[in-house]
Short mmCIF file of C-alpha atoms in Angstrom, two decimals:
data_model
loop_
_atom_site.label_atom_id
_atom_site.label_comp_id
_atom_site.label_asym_id
_atom_site.label_seq_id
_atom_site.Cartn_x
_atom_site.Cartn_y
_atom_site.Cartn_z
CA UNK A 1 199.98 -21.69 60.48
CA UNK A 2 197.04 -19.93 62.18
CA UNK A 3 196.48 -23.13 64.11
CA UNK A 4 199.99 -23.03 65.54
CA UNK A 5 199.40 -19.63 67.07
CA UNK A 6 195.72 -19.41 67.97
CA UNK A 7 193.64 -21.24 70.57
CA UNK A 8 190.10 -22.46 69.84
CA UNK A 9 187.39 -20.81 71.88
CA UNK A 10 187.07 -23.95 74.00
CA UNK A 11 190.81 -24.21 74.58
CA UNK A 12 190.93 -20.57 75.62
CA UNK A 13 187.98 -21.16 77.92
CA UNK A 14 189.95 -24.04 79.47
CA UNK A 15 192.79 -21.70 80.42
CA UNK A 16 190.47 -19.12 81.99
CA UNK A 17 188.50 -21.88 83.76
CA UNK A 18 191.72 -23.28 85.24
CA UNK A 19 192.65 -19.81 86.48
CA UNK A 20 189.23 -18.75 87.78
CA UNK A 21 187.90 -22.08 89.06
CA UNK A 22 191.14 -23.14 90.79
CA UNK A 23 190.76 -23.33 94.58
CA UNK A 24 193.04 -24.13 97.42
CA UNK A 25 191.65 -27.44 98.64
CA UNK A 26 192.15 -28.97 102.07
CA UNK A 27 190.05 -32.11 102.40
CA UNK A 28 188.24 -35.04 100.77
CA UNK A 29 191.15 -36.19 98.63
CA UNK A 30 191.17 -39.43 96.58
CA UNK A 31 194.21 -41.24 94.97
CA UNK A 32 196.10 -39.97 91.89
CA UNK A 33 197.15 -42.26 88.98
CA UNK A 34 200.84 -42.06 88.04
CA UNK A 35 200.05 -40.93 84.49
CA UNK A 36 198.15 -37.87 85.78
CA UNK A 37 200.88 -37.10 88.32
CA UNK A 38 203.42 -37.28 85.47
CA UNK A 39 201.40 -34.78 83.39
CA UNK A 40 201.17 -32.19 86.16
CA UNK A 41 204.89 -32.59 86.97
CA UNK A 42 205.72 -32.22 83.27
CA UNK A 43 203.64 -29.01 83.27
CA UNK A 44 205.46 -27.82 86.40
CA UNK A 45 208.76 -28.47 84.60
CA UNK A 46 207.81 -26.07 81.74
CA UNK A 47 207.45 -22.57 83.21
CA UNK A 48 209.60 -19.63 82.18
CA UNK A 49 212.87 -19.46 84.10
CA UNK A 50 215.46 -16.73 84.32
CA UNK A 51 218.27 -17.51 81.84
CA UNK A 52 216.61 -20.95 81.35
CA UNK A 53 218.05 -21.74 84.80
CA UNK A 54 215.37 -24.32 85.78
CA UNK A 55 216.20 -24.06 89.49
CA UNK A 56 213.34 -26.27 90.78
CA UNK A 57 213.19 -29.79 92.26
CA UNK A 58 210.07 -31.78 93.10
CA UNK A 59 209.96 -34.15 96.06
CA UNK A 60 206.95 -36.43 95.63
CA UNK A 61 205.91 -37.71 99.07
CA UNK A 62 203.58 -40.66 99.53
CA UNK A 63 205.29 -42.24 102.56
CA UNK A 64 203.02 -41.95 105.61
CA UNK A 65 205.73 -41.54 108.31
CA UNK A 66 207.26 -38.66 106.34
CA UNK A 67 203.85 -37.00 106.01
CA UNK A 68 203.21 -37.56 109.73
CA UNK A 69 206.45 -35.75 110.56
CA UNK A 70 205.50 -32.86 108.29
CA UNK A 71 202.06 -32.79 109.87
CA UNK A 72 203.57 -32.44 113.37
CA UNK A 73 205.70 -29.60 111.98
CA UNK A 74 202.51 -27.89 110.73
CA UNK A 75 200.64 -28.45 114.01
CA UNK A 76 203.41 -26.82 116.05
CA UNK A 77 203.91 -23.92 113.63
CA UNK A 78 200.19 -23.30 113.46
CA UNK A 79 199.68 -23.18 117.21
CA UNK A 80 202.56 -20.68 117.47
CA UNK A 81 201.00 -18.67 114.61
CA UNK A 82 197.61 -18.67 116.36
CA UNK A 83 199.05 -16.67 119.25
CA UNK A 84 198.89 -13.36 117.37
CA UNK A 85 195.09 -13.64 117.09
CA UNK A 86 192.63 -12.91 119.90
CA UNK A 87 188.90 -13.19 120.57
CA UNK A 88 186.68 -13.63 117.52
CA UNK A 89 189.66 -13.64 115.18
CA UNK A 90 191.29 -16.45 117.15
CA UNK A 91 188.09 -18.47 116.99
CA UNK A 92 187.87 -17.89 113.25
CA UNK A 93 191.55 -18.89 112.82
CA UNK A 94 191.00 -22.12 114.72
CA UNK A 95 188.03 -22.98 112.46
CA UNK A 96 190.10 -22.67 109.27
CA UNK A 97 191.32 -25.81 107.52
CA UNK A 98 194.90 -24.90 106.64
CA UNK A 99 196.37 -28.19 105.38
CA UNK A 100 195.55 -31.63 103.99
CA UNK A 101 198.90 -33.32 104.61
CA UNK A 102 197.54 -36.64 105.86
CA UNK A 103 194.18 -36.66 104.06
CA UNK A 104 195.77 -36.23 100.62
CA UNK A 105 197.46 -39.25 99.02
CA UNK A 106 200.38 -37.29 97.55
CA UNK A 107 202.34 -34.32 98.88
CA UNK A 108 204.79 -32.45 96.67
CA UNK A 109 207.52 -30.21 98.04
CA UNK A 110 208.96 -27.81 95.45
CA UNK A 111 212.41 -26.40 96.22
CA UNK A 112 214.61 -23.82 94.54
CA UNK A 113 218.39 -23.91 94.04
CA UNK A 114 220.05 -20.48 93.84
CA UNK A 115 223.37 -22.06 92.85
CA UNK A 116 222.16 -24.14 89.92
CA UNK A 117 224.76 -23.60 87.19
CA UNK A 118 222.22 -23.80 84.34
CA UNK A 119 221.59 -20.47 82.67
CA UNK A 120 225.17 -19.28 83.23
CA UNK A 121 223.98 -16.49 85.52
CA UNK A 122 221.94 -14.79 82.77
CA UNK A 123 219.42 -12.35 84.28
CA UNK A 124 220.51 -13.02 87.84
CA UNK A 125 222.96 -10.19 88.42
CA UNK A 126 220.46 -7.45 89.23
CA UNK A 127 218.62 -9.65 91.77
CA UNK A 128 220.19 -12.92 92.98
CA UNK A 129 216.88 -14.09 94.49
CA UNK A 130 215.10 -14.20 91.15
CA UNK A 131 215.51 -18.00 90.98
CA UNK A 132 212.64 -18.12 93.48
CA UNK A 133 210.33 -16.47 90.94
CA UNK A 134 211.10 -19.14 88.33
CA UNK A 135 210.30 -21.85 90.86
CA UNK A 136 206.99 -20.21 91.82
CA UNK A 137 206.05 -20.15 88.11
CA UNK A 138 206.60 -23.94 88.16
CA UNK A 139 204.27 -24.20 91.16
CA UNK A 140 201.55 -22.14 89.47
CA UNK A 141 201.78 -24.32 86.33
CA UNK A 142 201.29 -27.35 88.56
CA UNK A 143 198.25 -25.78 90.26
CA UNK A 144 196.56 -24.95 86.95
CA UNK A 145 197.35 -28.30 85.30
CA UNK A 146 195.96 -29.99 88.41
CA UNK A 147 192.74 -27.98 88.14
CA UNK A 148 192.38 -29.00 84.49
CA UNK A 149 192.73 -32.63 85.65
CA UNK A 150 190.05 -32.08 88.36
CA UNK A 151 192.77 -32.58 90.98
CA UNK A 152 192.62 -30.53 94.15
CA UNK A 153 195.78 -28.96 95.55
CA UNK A 154 196.27 -27.28 98.92
CA UNK A 155 199.36 -25.09 99.42
CA UNK A 156 200.56 -25.28 103.05
CA UNK A 157 202.39 -22.11 104.10
CA UNK A 158 202.52 -22.66 107.84
CA UNK A 159 205.61 -24.84 108.27
CA UNK A 160 208.92 -24.39 110.03
CA UNK A 161 211.18 -24.40 106.96
CA UNK A 162 214.52 -25.48 108.54
CA UNK A 163 212.65 -28.40 110.13
CA UNK A 164 211.01 -29.27 106.79
CA UNK A 165 214.40 -29.26 105.07
CA UNK A 166 215.76 -31.62 107.73
CA UNK A 167 212.80 -33.99 107.39
CA UNK A 168 213.12 -34.22 103.61
CA UNK A 169 216.94 -34.05 103.46
CA UNK A 170 216.90 -30.93 101.30
CA UNK A 171 220.49 -29.56 100.99
CA UNK A 172 221.19 -26.51 103.21
CA UNK A 173 221.66 -24.00 100.38
CA UNK A 174 218.23 -24.71 98.86
CA UNK A 175 214.92 -23.01 99.65
CA UNK A 176 211.66 -24.97 100.05
CA UNK A 177 209.19 -22.76 98.16
CA UNK A 178 205.94 -24.72 98.30
CA UNK A 179 204.48 -27.70 100.14
CA UNK A 180 201.46 -29.02 98.24
CA UNK A 181 198.79 -31.59 99.16
CA UNK A 182 197.37 -33.26 96.03
CA UNK A 183 194.39 -35.54 95.34
CA UNK A 184 191.01 -35.77 93.62
CA UNK A 185 188.26 -33.90 95.43
CA UNK A 186 184.48 -33.95 95.39
CA UNK A 187 184.08 -30.24 94.71
CA UNK A 188 185.70 -26.89 93.98
CA UNK A 189 183.90 -24.16 95.92
CA UNK A 190 182.76 -21.05 94.03
CA UNK A 191 184.76 -18.78 96.35
CA UNK A 192 188.19 -19.08 98.02
CA UNK A 193 187.83 -20.71 101.42
CA UNK A 194 189.17 -17.64 103.26
CA UNK A 195 186.60 -15.45 101.49
CA UNK A 196 183.74 -17.86 102.19
CA UNK A 197 184.63 -18.09 105.88
CA UNK A 198 184.86 -14.32 106.26
CA UNK A 199 188.61 -14.14 106.88
CA UNK A 200 189.27 -11.72 104.01
CA UNK A 201 187.50 -10.11 101.02
CA UNK A 202 188.69 -9.93 97.41
CA UNK A 203 190.09 -6.54 96.43
CA UNK A 204 188.74 -4.93 93.27
CA UNK A 205 190.88 -5.17 90.15
CA UNK A 206 190.72 -1.37 89.72
CA UNK A 207 192.27 -0.88 93.15
CA UNK A 208 195.50 -2.61 92.03
CA UNK A 209 195.88 -1.05 88.56
CA UNK A 210 197.93 2.06 87.81
CA UNK A 211 198.55 3.74 84.45
CA UNK A 212 202.10 4.69 83.44
CA UNK A 213 203.01 5.74 86.98
CA UNK A 214 202.18 4.54 90.51
CA UNK A 215 198.95 6.10 91.77
CA UNK A 216 197.53 7.06 88.34
CA UNK A 217 194.25 5.19 88.57
CA UNK A 218 191.92 3.85 85.88
CA UNK A 219 188.44 5.40 85.77
CA UNK A 220 186.38 3.95 88.59
CA UNK A 221 189.50 2.96 90.54
CA UNK A 222 189.86 3.66 94.24
CA UNK A 223 192.41 6.32 95.12
CA UNK B 1 177.41 -31.43 88.84
CA UNK B 2 180.06 -33.33 86.87
CA UNK B 3 180.25 -30.32 84.59
CA UNK B 4 181.12 -28.02 87.48
CA UNK B 5 184.17 -30.07 88.34
CA UNK B 6 185.49 -31.57 85.11
CA UNK B 7 187.11 -29.99 82.05
CA UNK B 8 186.25 -31.12 78.52
CA UNK B 9 189.13 -32.70 76.62
CA UNK B 10 189.51 -29.52 74.56
CA UNK B 11 189.48 -27.24 77.62
CA UNK B 12 192.13 -29.42 79.26
CA UNK B 13 194.16 -29.33 76.06
CA UNK B 14 193.93 -25.53 76.20
CA UNK B 15 195.56 -25.45 79.63
CA UNK B 16 198.42 -27.74 78.59
CA UNK B 17 198.86 -25.81 75.32
CA UNK B 18 199.13 -22.54 77.24
CA UNK B 19 201.76 -24.09 79.50
CA UNK B 20 203.78 -25.91 76.83
CA UNK B 21 203.44 -23.49 73.91
CA UNK B 22 204.06 -20.34 75.98
CA UNK B 23 207.32 -18.62 74.99
CA UNK B 24 209.16 -15.59 76.19
CA UNK B 25 208.80 -13.22 73.25
CA UNK B 26 211.01 -10.23 72.47
CA UNK B 27 210.01 -8.76 69.11
CA UNK B 28 207.39 -8.22 66.40
CA UNK B 29 204.66 -6.98 68.73
CA UNK B 30 201.32 -5.47 67.55
CA UNK B 31 198.72 -3.45 69.58
CA UNK B 32 196.45 -4.92 72.29
CA UNK B 33 192.70 -4.07 72.55
CA UNK B 34 191.58 -2.90 76.00
CA UNK B 35 189.12 -5.79 76.37
CA UNK B 36 191.90 -8.35 75.97
CA UNK B 37 194.18 -6.44 78.31
CA UNK B 38 191.36 -6.42 80.87
CA UNK B 39 190.96 -10.22 80.59
CA UNK B 40 194.63 -10.94 81.19
CA UNK B 41 194.74 -8.50 84.12
CA UNK B 42 191.62 -10.12 85.57
CA UNK B 43 193.38 -13.50 85.25
CA UNK B 44 196.48 -12.05 86.92
CA UNK B 45 194.25 -10.83 89.77
CA UNK B 46 193.01 -14.40 90.49
CA UNK B 47 195.99 -16.49 91.61
CA UNK B 48 196.27 -18.13 95.01
CA UNK B 49 197.68 -15.79 97.64
CA UNK B 50 198.90 -16.48 101.14
CA UNK B 51 196.07 -15.72 103.59
CA UNK B 52 194.18 -14.18 100.61
CA UNK B 53 196.63 -11.28 100.99
CA UNK B 54 196.54 -10.21 97.30
CA UNK B 55 199.81 -8.27 97.58
CA UNK B 56 200.18 -7.40 93.86
CA UNK B 57 199.81 -4.15 91.88
CA UNK B 58 199.92 -3.76 88.09
CA UNK B 59 201.37 -0.66 86.46
CA UNK B 60 200.22 -0.62 82.83
CA UNK B 61 202.71 1.44 80.82
CA UNK B 62 201.96 2.74 77.34
CA UNK B 63 203.66 6.15 77.63
CA UNK B 64 206.70 6.27 75.33
CA UNK B 65 208.96 8.51 77.49
CA UNK B 66 208.45 6.18 80.47
CA UNK B 67 209.32 3.17 78.32
CA UNK B 68 212.37 5.00 76.94
CA UNK B 69 213.62 5.61 80.48
CA UNK B 70 213.12 1.94 81.36
CA UNK B 71 214.90 0.97 78.14
CA UNK B 72 217.94 3.07 79.10
CA UNK B 73 217.88 1.34 82.49
CA UNK B 74 217.96 -2.04 80.71
CA UNK B 75 220.73 -0.99 78.32
CA UNK B 76 223.00 0.08 81.19
CA UNK B 77 222.22 -2.96 83.35
CA UNK B 78 222.77 -5.29 80.41
CA UNK B 79 226.15 -3.88 79.47
CA UNK B 80 227.26 -4.22 83.10
CA UNK B 81 225.92 -7.79 83.13
CA UNK B 82 227.80 -8.61 79.90
CA UNK B 83 231.12 -8.03 81.66
CA UNK B 84 231.10 -11.45 83.36
CA UNK B 85 231.12 -13.20 79.95
CA UNK B 86 234.19 -13.61 77.72
CA UNK B 87 235.05 -14.88 74.24
CA UNK B 88 232.42 -17.05 72.55
CA UNK B 89 230.06 -16.70 75.50
CA UNK B 90 230.24 -12.91 75.31
CA UNK B 91 229.49 -13.02 71.58
CA UNK B 92 226.50 -15.31 72.24
CA UNK B 93 225.26 -13.00 75.04
CA UNK B 94 225.44 -9.99 72.77
CA UNK B 95 223.38 -11.81 70.12
CA UNK B 96 220.51 -12.55 72.54
CA UNK B 97 217.35 -10.45 72.40
CA UNK B 98 216.64 -9.81 76.07
CA UNK B 99 213.82 -7.24 76.01
CA UNK B 100 211.04 -5.74 73.89
CA UNK B 101 210.42 -2.58 75.93
CA UNK B 102 210.06 -0.18 73.00
CA UNK B 103 208.84 -2.62 70.32
CA UNK B 104 205.88 -3.80 72.43
CA UNK B 105 202.84 -1.48 72.74
CA UNK B 106 202.20 -2.23 76.43
CA UNK B 107 204.57 -2.87 79.31
CA UNK B 108 203.27 -4.12 82.66
CA UNK B 109 205.24 -3.84 85.89
CA UNK B 110 203.99 -6.16 88.64
CA UNK B 111 204.97 -5.20 92.18
CA UNK B 112 204.50 -6.85 95.57
CA UNK B 113 203.61 -5.21 98.88
CA UNK B 114 204.92 -7.05 101.98
CA UNK B 115 202.92 -4.77 104.28
CA UNK B 116 199.50 -5.15 102.69
CA UNK B 117 197.10 -5.60 105.61
CA UNK B 118 194.81 -7.99 103.73
CA UNK B 119 195.01 -11.56 104.99
CA UNK B 120 195.69 -10.45 108.58
CA UNK B 121 199.16 -12.04 108.50
CA UNK B 122 197.79 -15.55 107.92
CA UNK B 123 200.54 -17.88 106.65
CA UNK B 124 203.21 -15.18 106.75
CA UNK B 125 204.81 -15.84 110.12
CA UNK B 126 207.09 -18.70 109.10
CA UNK B 127 208.45 -16.76 106.08
CA UNK B 128 207.76 -13.01 105.76
CA UNK B 129 208.88 -13.01 102.10
CA UNK B 130 206.11 -15.35 100.99
CA UNK B 131 204.09 -12.41 99.60
CA UNK B 132 206.53 -12.52 96.67
CA UNK B 133 205.34 -16.03 95.80
CA UNK B 134 201.71 -14.90 95.61
CA UNK B 135 202.70 -12.09 93.27
CA UNK B 136 204.68 -14.44 91.01
CA UNK B 137 201.57 -16.66 90.77
CA UNK B 138 199.76 -13.56 89.47
CA UNK B 139 202.49 -13.08 86.87
CA UNK B 140 202.30 -16.71 85.72
CA UNK B 141 198.49 -16.43 85.37
CA UNK B 142 199.03 -13.36 83.19
CA UNK B 143 201.59 -15.20 81.02
CA UNK B 144 199.29 -18.17 80.43
CA UNK B 145 196.17 -16.09 79.80
CA UNK B 146 198.21 -14.02 77.33
CA UNK B 147 199.29 -17.19 75.51
CA UNK B 148 195.65 -18.31 75.27
CA UNK B 149 194.90 -14.89 73.71
CA UNK B 150 197.80 -15.33 71.22
CA UNK B 151 199.55 -12.43 72.95
CA UNK B 152 203.32 -12.55 73.32
CA UNK B 153 204.95 -11.54 76.60
CA UNK B 154 208.64 -10.99 77.32
CA UNK B 155 209.78 -10.91 80.95
CA UNK B 156 212.71 -8.49 81.38
CA UNK B 157 214.95 -9.48 84.29
CA UNK B 158 217.95 -7.27 83.58
CA UNK B 159 216.94 -3.98 85.19
CA UNK B 160 218.33 -1.90 88.03
CA UNK B 161 215.43 -2.25 90.45
CA UNK B 162 215.91 0.89 92.62
CA UNK B 163 216.09 2.90 89.40
CA UNK B 164 212.95 1.21 88.04
CA UNK B 165 211.09 2.04 91.27
CA UNK B 166 212.14 5.68 90.96
CA UNK B 167 211.01 5.86 87.30
CA UNK B 168 207.58 4.42 88.05
CA UNK B 169 207.12 6.04 91.48
CA UNK B 170 206.74 2.69 93.23
CA UNK B 171 206.74 3.26 97.04
CA UNK B 172 210.04 2.36 98.75
CA UNK B 173 208.73 -0.61 100.75
CA UNK B 174 207.44 -2.43 97.65
CA UNK B 175 209.31 -4.91 95.44
CA UNK B 176 209.06 -4.82 91.64
CA UNK B 177 208.74 -8.52 90.80
CA UNK B 178 208.28 -8.56 87.02
CA UNK B 179 208.61 -6.18 84.09
CA UNK B 180 206.65 -7.54 81.12
CA UNK B 181 206.49 -6.47 77.45
CA UNK B 182 203.14 -7.37 75.90
CA UNK B 183 201.76 -7.43 72.35
CA UNK B 184 200.51 -9.66 69.53
CA UNK B 185 203.29 -11.52 67.75
CA UNK B 186 203.65 -13.32 64.45
CA UNK B 187 204.86 -16.59 65.92
CA UNK B 188 205.66 -18.65 69.01
CA UNK B 189 208.85 -20.63 68.41
CA UNK B 190 208.81 -24.38 69.18
CA UNK B 191 211.71 -24.03 71.67
CA UNK B 192 212.64 -21.38 74.24
CA UNK B 193 214.87 -18.76 72.64
CA UNK B 194 217.79 -19.52 74.98
CA UNK B 195 217.57 -23.21 74.02
CA UNK B 196 217.32 -22.47 70.30
CA UNK B 197 220.34 -20.14 70.41
CA UNK B 198 222.46 -22.66 72.31
CA UNK B 199 222.69 -20.72 75.58
CA UNK B 200 221.28 -23.53 77.74
CA UNK B 201 219.63 -26.98 77.39
CA UNK B 202 216.45 -28.23 79.05
CA UNK B 203 217.06 -30.54 81.99
CA UNK B 204 215.22 -33.87 82.05
CA UNK B 205 212.15 -34.12 84.26
CA UNK B 206 213.61 -37.21 85.97
CA UNK B 207 216.66 -35.23 87.04
CA UNK B 208 214.52 -32.92 89.21
CA UNK B 209 212.21 -35.52 90.79
CA UNK B 210 212.81 -37.19 94.13
CA UNK B 211 210.63 -39.72 95.97
CA UNK B 212 209.81 -39.19 99.66
CA UNK B 213 213.31 -37.89 100.41
CA UNK B 214 215.90 -35.74 98.60
CA UNK B 215 218.09 -37.87 96.32
CA UNK B 216 215.73 -40.86 96.06
CA UNK B 217 215.38 -40.96 92.29
CA UNK B 218 212.65 -42.32 90.04
CA UNK B 219 213.69 -45.18 87.74
CA UNK B 220 215.71 -43.77 84.86
CA UNK B 221 216.57 -40.64 86.84
CA UNK B 222 220.08 -39.23 86.93
CA UNK B 223 221.86 -39.55 90.27
#
């Protein structure tokens, strides 16, 4: 009975390792066996979802021409995005590795369907966009399962979404939530890439905690 | 070197157990030591975030009057929500346990700040709402860390959000993403509550997988 509820110390360590040693990975990918891909997709298929709505779909992309089209989409979106940065910041931006679309053997696009009938609308009346949250929980399950399998995943945010939907044939009413590049990698860096390269620092945990009411800080917290 | 990358079999099992044995829990909660609460908040503070933006805040609520106000919010929102169901479905809805706001010793509200300057806008130009996804990844980390700690968490979706913001003093520009009820529980059921009670069935993994292009199904997949 105990066993059904409690984790062993090593199992618990596995969960925290997956969370704390997960990194967004952009390069040096190697192939993925189908059995491992199936396990991470099965994990992605088991997050919480509002009303048990299960609004996600997974498009598994290995085809090179499709990935080349998505890569052109990224390249255009990224050079438009670069325009808001100047000087040193622009140089830093241009040195960042923001995708691994062609280097990784598998890409996975995760979409969300606001009209999925499953769940009979339960929990969706106060905020109709909450289906997106369920789908992001699926993505985070995939990221952590991948880390436990020593698989690297890079989440590409800089994509023109209408163009991506056209490339993949995603129905108009759906939302592409994540575009992921997946493959084995030679290392997981100790820090997030954007921290290591000096783009941004990690905020302290105290600075984002409040007690009972917004702004009531824990001891030691920043005001 | 190997050790830095790879998980032991038991650590990997821990990650999959957290994912597959996690349940949304609504009742029979017991108190949470501060050290455990700190570990799950630390886990929640380490998800991926777009441009390393870290747009989340955590309001930890133990105060009974605050929880009573949130509970009244739920009760009103839920009776409005019930109105779309009739007959058998209405009876089923009324038998569901959809929150544990007062029974659980700790509630945590997770909010998301679209204007957080961290990350310098990186990755947010193609979709300005993507900060929400980073915050949901924080929530999913918290849910899985909690499961590894044998802590139950119930995610309450049925709340009037403007009212919730007023109760907790959350600044107008922010979005409350999740309201969670946290505490030790006596069991984790084998199935999701909504599946066990006959509200909704789990879809097959094959039915949500596509290869290279929307609608291209794996063998055995539904069309």
